[in-house]
Amino acid sequence: MNDLYPFINLPLPYAYDALEPYIDEKTMHLHHDRHLQTYVDNLNAALKDHPEAQRMSLQQLVTYSGRLPRSMRAAVHNNAGGVYNHRLYFDSITPGTHLPSGELERAIVMEFGGLSGLNEKLKAAALSVFGSGYAWLCVTPAGKLAIATSPNQDTPLARGCCPILLVDVWEHAYYLKHYNLRAAYLDDFAHVIDWDKAETRFAECRMSRQRIARRRL
Ligand code: MN3
């Protein structure tokens, strides 16, 4: 999945116009081919002369950028975050959406009273991001679903969030179609959430928690 240097811009798993009318084709082209491509290029450039950092996975770069030499720290933090966050965002949406089922559906009922409760909380969190950033659906270290937000290209990974779903609320994600109406974009976004992949990530997050818990015994 191209998790190491040199990073490439992975193709979208669906056509650029597949999410119409909720997310428009032109936005998808600009967002994937220009914005994400720039993060990929800038991340590779930041790592170019640092063989030790080239051995780190994308997730390690995102989580541990603070341990890198000061001269490259900000560039890696912002651009590894840009690549990681966009890959997860494009993997959070699909044209062929199904409703959540199984363990994830049960957890959504438990934490939010149901899907509409979750959508409402996710929307409120996404609206609360001042300026550019993201809203996340995470699994906490206690194994519960929780919503988090992050500014710029930050991630909540180091805060114990195992991410299962990500909403990009940078204006470039919606401005061409929804203008300044972030709330309208978020209502449309709810129609294209990939609950199948969210369910897979939910199971993976809970498995990795169990592995960590067993190691501690
Ligand atoms: Mn974006």
mmCIF file of C-alpha atoms and ligand atoms in Angstrom:
data_model
loop_
_atom_site.group_PDB
_atom_site.id
_atom_site.type_symbol
_atom_site.label_atom_id
_atom_site.label_comp_id
_atom_site.label_asym_id
_atom_site.label_seq_id
_atom_site.Cartn_x
_atom_site.Cartn_y
_atom_site.Cartn_z
ATOM 1 C CA MET A 1 0.000 0.000 0.000
ATOM 2 C CA ASN A 2 3.073 2.198 -0.569
ATOM 3 C CA ASP A 3 3.676 2.902 3.076
ATOM 4 C CA LEU A 4 7.371 3.783 2.669
ATOM 5 C CA TYR A 5 9.579 6.344 0.916
ATOM 6 C CA PRO A 6 9.403 7.147 -1.961
ATOM 7 C CA PHE A 7 5.683 7.755 -1.599
ATOM 8 C CA ILE A 8 3.398 7.750 -4.618
ATOM 9 C CA ASN A 9 -0.069 9.170 -5.096
ATOM 10 C CA LEU A 10 -2.247 6.053 -5.050
ATOM 11 C CA PRO A 11 -5.088 6.169 -7.584
ATOM 12 C CA LEU A 12 -8.626 6.659 -6.310
ATOM 13 C CA PRO A 13 -10.527 3.371 -5.879
ATOM 14 C CA TYR A 14 -13.463 4.836 -7.890
ATOM 15 C CA ALA A 15 -13.978 7.218 -10.828
ATOM 16 C CA TYR A 16 -13.598 10.966 -10.267
ATOM 17 C CA ASP A 17 -17.289 11.507 -11.041
ATOM 18 C CA ALA A 18 -18.495 8.484 -9.056
ATOM 19 C CA LEU A 19 -19.568 10.527 -6.020
ATOM 20 C CA GLU A 20 -21.783 12.924 -7.975
ATOM 21 C CA PRO A 21 -24.031 14.661 -7.078
ATOM 22 C CA TYR A 22 -22.667 14.760 -3.507
ATOM 23 C CA ILE A 23 -19.020 15.473 -4.294
ATOM 24 C CA ASP A 24 -18.344 16.838 -7.770
ATOM 25 C CA GLU A 25 -15.879 15.557 -10.341
ATOM 26 C CA LYS A 26 -13.828 18.752 -10.595
ATOM 27 C CA THR A 27 -13.306 18.905 -6.833
ATOM 28 C CA MET A 28 -12.164 15.266 -6.833
ATOM 29 C CA HIS A 29 -9.647 15.965 -9.614
ATOM 30 C CA LEU A 30 -8.202 19.018 -7.883
ATOM 31 C CA HIS A 31 -8.262 17.430 -4.455
ATOM 32 C CA HIS A 32 -6.572 14.161 -5.445
ATOM 33 C CA ASP A 33 -4.378 15.146 -8.411
ATOM 34 C CA ARG A 34 -3.177 18.528 -7.165
ATOM 35 C CA HIS A 35 -3.604 18.898 -3.388
ATOM 36 C CA LEU A 36 -2.685 15.330 -2.417
ATOM 37 C CA GLN A 37 -0.002 15.143 -5.129
ATOM 38 C CA THR A 38 1.653 18.242 -3.655
ATOM 39 C CA TYR A 39 1.780 16.652 -0.188
ATOM 40 C CA VAL A 40 3.322 13.492 -1.709
ATOM 41 C CA ASP A 41 5.951 15.505 -3.608
ATOM 42 C CA ASN A 42 6.792 17.704 -0.615
ATOM 43 C CA LEU A 43 7.048 14.708 1.732
ATOM 44 C CA ASN A 44 9.464 12.939 -0.637
ATOM 45 C CA ALA A 45 11.499 16.143 -0.924
ATOM 46 C CA ALA A 46 11.650 16.507 2.885
ATOM 47 C CA LEU A 47 12.915 12.909 3.240
ATOM 48 C CA LYS A 48 15.284 12.966 0.261
ATOM 49 C CA ASP A 49 18.542 13.451 2.194
ATOM 50 C CA HIS A 50 17.510 11.555 5.349
ATOM 51 C CA PRO A 51 17.971 7.784 4.893
ATOM 52 C CA GLU A 52 17.132 7.085 8.558
ATOM 53 C CA ALA A 53 13.733 8.792 8.246
ATOM 54 C CA GLN A 54 13.146 7.043 4.894
ATOM 55 C CA ARG A 55 12.895 3.767 6.801
ATOM 56 C CA MET A 56 9.872 5.021 8.776
ATOM 57 C CA SER A 57 6.379 4.089 7.625
ATOM 58 C CA LEU A 58 3.858 6.797 6.825
ATOM 59 C CA GLN A 59 2.061 6.178 10.110
ATOM 60 C CA GLN A 60 5.342 6.356 12.047
ATOM 61 C CA LEU A 61 6.235 9.640 10.320
ATOM 62 C CA VAL A 62 2.831 11.044 11.268
ATOM 63 C CA THR A 63 3.002 9.842 14.869
ATOM 64 C CA TYR A 64 6.683 10.512 15.635
ATOM 65 C CA SER A 65 7.606 13.539 13.494
ATOM 66 C CA GLY A 66 8.447 15.346 16.759
ATOM 67 C CA ARG A 67 11.478 13.044 17.214
ATOM 68 C CA LEU A 68 13.020 13.949 13.848
ATOM 69 C CA PRO A 69 15.801 16.544 13.392
ATOM 70 C CA ARG A 70 14.434 20.040 13.866
ATOM 71 C CA SER A 71 15.362 21.103 10.324
ATOM 72 C CA MET A 72 12.913 18.625 8.744
ATOM 73 C CA ARG A 73 10.331 18.299 11.514
ATOM 74 C CA ALA A 74 7.715 20.805 10.336
ATOM 75 C CA ALA A 75 7.928 19.718 6.686
ATOM 76 C CA VAL A 76 7.458 16.041 7.612
ATOM 77 C CA HIS A 77 4.716 16.800 10.139
ATOM 78 C CA ASN A 78 2.655 18.798 7.635
ATOM 79 C CA ASN A 79 3.260 16.713 4.522
ATOM 80 C CA ALA A 80 3.172 13.213 6.038
ATOM 81 C CA GLY A 81 -0.041 14.373 7.721
ATOM 82 C CA GLY A 82 -1.293 15.633 4.362
ATOM 83 C CA VAL A 83 -0.639 12.267 2.696
ATOM 84 C CA TYR A 84 -1.971 10.147 5.573
ATOM 85 C CA ASN A 85 -5.105 12.244 6.074
ATOM 86 C CA HIS A 86 -6.001 12.419 2.383
ATOM 87 C CA ARG A 87 -5.507 8.707 1.825
ATOM 88 C CA LEU A 88 -7.859 8.029 4.732
ATOM 89 C CA TYR A 89 -10.347 10.651 3.534
ATOM 90 C CA PHE A 90 -10.559 9.213 0.010
ATOM 91 C CA ASP A 91 -10.848 5.767 1.572
ATOM 92 C CA SER A 92 -13.720 6.968 3.791
ATOM 93 C CA ILE A 93 -16.048 7.648 0.853
ATOM 94 C CA THR A 94 -17.563 5.468 -1.877
ATOM 95 C CA PRO A 95 -20.302 5.566 -4.488
ATOM 96 C CA GLY A 96 -21.673 2.169 -3.379
ATOM 97 C CA THR A 97 -22.457 2.893 0.237
ATOM 98 C CA HIS A 98 -24.240 0.540 2.656
ATOM 99 C CA LEU A 99 -25.434 1.255 6.160
ATOM 100 C CA PRO A 100 -23.206 0.198 9.063
ATOM 101 C CA SER A 101 -23.765 -3.362 10.231
ATOM 102 C CA GLY A 102 -22.442 -5.932 12.723
ATOM 103 C CA GLU A 103 -20.198 -4.877 15.598
ATOM 104 C CA LEU A 104 -19.825 -1.339 14.257
ATOM 105 C CA GLU A 105 -23.570 -0.820 14.113
ATOM 106 C CA ARG A 106 -23.866 -2.069 17.704
ATOM 107 C CA ALA A 107 -21.116 0.298 18.831
ATOM 108 C CA ILE A 108 -22.798 3.232 17.036
ATOM 109 C CA VAL A 109 -26.085 2.485 18.812
ATOM 110 C CA MET A 110 -24.265 2.183 22.137
ATOM 111 C CA GLU A 111 -22.275 5.432 21.856
ATOM 112 C CA PHE A 112 -24.539 7.668 19.770
ATOM 113 C CA GLY A 113 -28.005 6.104 19.967
ATOM 114 C CA GLY A 114 -27.848 5.236 16.253
ATOM 115 C CA LEU A 115 -26.548 6.437 12.904
ATOM 116 C CA SER A 116 -28.439 9.742 12.917
ATOM 117 C CA GLY A 117 -26.992 10.526 16.347
ATOM 118 C CA LEU A 118 -23.496 9.799 15.063
ATOM 119 C CA ASN A 119 -24.010 11.869 11.910
ATOM 120 C CA GLU A 120 -25.253 14.796 13.996
ATOM 121 C CA LYS A 121 -22.245 14.680 16.345
ATOM 122 C CA LEU A 122 -19.792 14.259 13.481
ATOM 123 C CA LYS A 123 -21.338 17.230 11.680
ATOM 124 C CA ALA A 124 -21.228 19.397 14.807
ATOM 125 C CA ALA A 125 -17.571 18.480 15.350
ATOM 126 C CA ALA A 126 -16.717 19.193 11.704
ATOM 127 C CA LEU A 127 -18.490 22.569 11.912
ATOM 128 C CA SER A 128 -16.558 23.414 15.074
ATOM 129 C CA VAL A 129 -13.174 23.197 13.315
ATOM 130 C CA PHE A 130 -12.072 26.825 12.973
ATOM 131 C CA GLY A 131 -10.242 27.331 9.680
ATOM 132 C CA SER A 132 -8.806 24.198 8.059
ATOM 133 C CA GLY A 133 -8.778 20.722 9.551
ATOM 134 C CA TYR A 134 -10.572 17.443 10.008
ATOM 135 C CA ALA A 135 -13.189 15.563 12.008
ATOM 136 C CA TRP A 136 -12.423 11.939 12.880
ATOM 137 C CA LEU A 137 -14.325 8.901 14.049
ATOM 138 C CA CYS A 138 -11.885 6.965 16.238
ATOM 139 C CA VAL A 139 -11.627 3.911 18.408
ATOM 140 C CA THR A 140 -10.205 4.959 21.787
ATOM 141 C CA PRO A 141 -7.659 2.904 23.762
ATOM 142 C CA ALA A 142 -10.654 1.706 25.834
ATOM 143 C CA GLY A 143 -12.217 0.303 22.630
ATOM 144 C CA LYS A 144 -15.008 2.869 22.379
ATOM 145 C CA LEU A 145 -16.103 4.989 19.449
ATOM 146 C CA ALA A 146 -15.315 8.685 19.819
ATOM 147 C CA ILE A 147 -15.219 11.795 17.660
ATOM 148 C CA ALA A 148 -12.111 13.977 17.487
ATOM 149 C CA THR A 149 -11.065 17.063 15.544
ATOM 150 C CA SER A 150 -7.654 18.264 14.396
ATOM 151 C CA PRO A 151 -6.404 21.517 12.873
ATOM 152 C CA ASN A 152 -4.346 21.851 9.666
ATOM 153 C CA GLN A 153 -2.723 18.496 8.781
ATOM 154 C CA ASP A 154 -2.469 17.275 12.384
ATOM 155 C CA THR A 155 -3.763 13.848 13.377
ATOM 156 C CA PRO A 156 -5.078 12.613 16.740
ATOM 157 C CA LEU A 157 -3.072 9.345 16.445
ATOM 158 C CA ALA A 158 -0.659 10.238 19.230
ATOM 159 C CA ARG A 159 -3.691 11.051 21.423
ATOM 160 C CA GLY A 160 -4.758 7.399 21.203
ATOM 161 C CA CYS A 161 -7.198 7.657 18.299
ATOM 162 C CA CYS A 162 -7.262 4.598 16.029
ATOM 163 C CA PRO A 163 -9.014 6.188 13.038
ATOM 164 C CA ILE A 164 -11.887 4.558 11.181
ATOM 165 C CA LEU A 165 -13.374 7.508 9.281
ATOM 166 C CA LEU A 166 -12.200 10.997 8.317
ATOM 167 C CA VAL A 167 -13.946 14.149 7.068
ATOM 168 C CA ASP A 168 -11.794 16.787 5.353
ATOM 169 C CA VAL A 169 -13.148 20.275 6.100
ATOM 170 C CA TRP A 170 -10.439 22.280 4.333
ATOM 171 C CA GLU A 171 -12.279 24.584 1.931
ATOM 172 C CA HIS A 172 -10.624 22.888 -1.058
ATOM 173 C CA ALA A 173 -12.736 19.790 -0.217
ATOM 174 C CA TYR A 174 -16.011 21.587 -0.969
ATOM 175 C CA TYR A 175 -15.643 25.185 -2.121
ATOM 176 C CA LEU A 176 -16.269 24.652 -5.866
ATOM 177 C CA LYS A 177 -19.635 22.985 -5.291
ATOM 178 C CA HIS A 178 -20.803 24.134 -1.879
ATOM 179 C CA TYR A 179 -19.064 27.539 -1.807
ATOM 180 C CA ASN A 180 -18.774 28.622 1.840
ATOM 181 C CA LEU A 181 -21.528 26.273 3.053
ATOM 182 C CA ARG A 182 -19.605 23.695 5.047
ATOM 183 C CA ALA A 183 -22.840 22.350 6.576
ATOM 184 C CA ALA A 184 -24.263 21.555 3.106
ATOM 185 C CA TYR A 185 -21.038 19.715 2.198
ATOM 186 C CA LEU A 186 -21.258 17.706 5.430
ATOM 187 C CA ASP A 187 -24.873 16.725 4.689
ATOM 188 C CA ASP A 188 -23.734 15.499 1.255
ATOM 189 C CA PHE A 189 -20.694 13.760 2.732
ATOM 190 C CA ALA A 190 -22.985 11.649 4.948
ATOM 191 C CA HIS A 191 -24.462 10.121 1.735
ATOM 192 C CA VAL A 192 -21.136 8.721 0.539
ATOM 193 C CA ILE A 193 -19.509 7.397 3.723
ATOM 194 C CA ASP A 194 -17.935 3.988 3.106
ATOM 195 C CA TRP A 195 -19.340 2.048 6.072
ATOM 196 C CA ASP A 196 -17.897 -1.245 4.782
ATOM 197 C CA LYS A 197 -14.342 0.085 5.046
ATOM 198 C CA ALA A 198 -15.183 1.796 8.343
ATOM 199 C CA GLU A 199 -16.290 -1.595 9.631
ATOM 200 C CA THR A 200 -13.031 -3.215 8.491
ATOM 201 C CA ARG A 201 -10.969 -0.505 10.195
ATOM 202 C CA PHE A 202 -13.136 -0.772 13.327
ATOM 203 C CA ALA A 203 -12.329 -4.506 13.539
ATOM 204 C CA GLU A 204 -8.609 -3.850 12.889
ATOM 205 C CA CYS A 205 -8.456 -1.166 15.585
ATOM 206 C CA ARG A 206 -10.050 -3.508 18.100
ATOM 207 C CA MET A 207 -7.695 -6.367 17.104
ATOM 208 C CA SER A 208 -4.594 -4.205 17.528
ATOM 209 C CA ARG A 209 -5.885 -3.134 20.953
ATOM 210 C CA GLN A 210 -6.204 -6.775 21.960
ATOM 211 C CA ARG A 211 -2.672 -7.492 20.740
ATOM 212 C CA ILE A 212 -1.322 -4.609 22.830
ATOM 213 C CA ALA A 213 -3.337 -5.759 25.868
ATOM 214 C CA ARG A 214 -1.988 -9.322 25.518
ATOM 215 C CA ARG A 215 1.595 -8.060 25.263
ATOM 216 C CA ARG A 216 1.120 -6.276 28.585
ATOM 217 C CA LEU A 217 0.032 -9.449 30.419
HETATM 218 MN MN MN3 B 1 -7.938 18.035 1.538
#
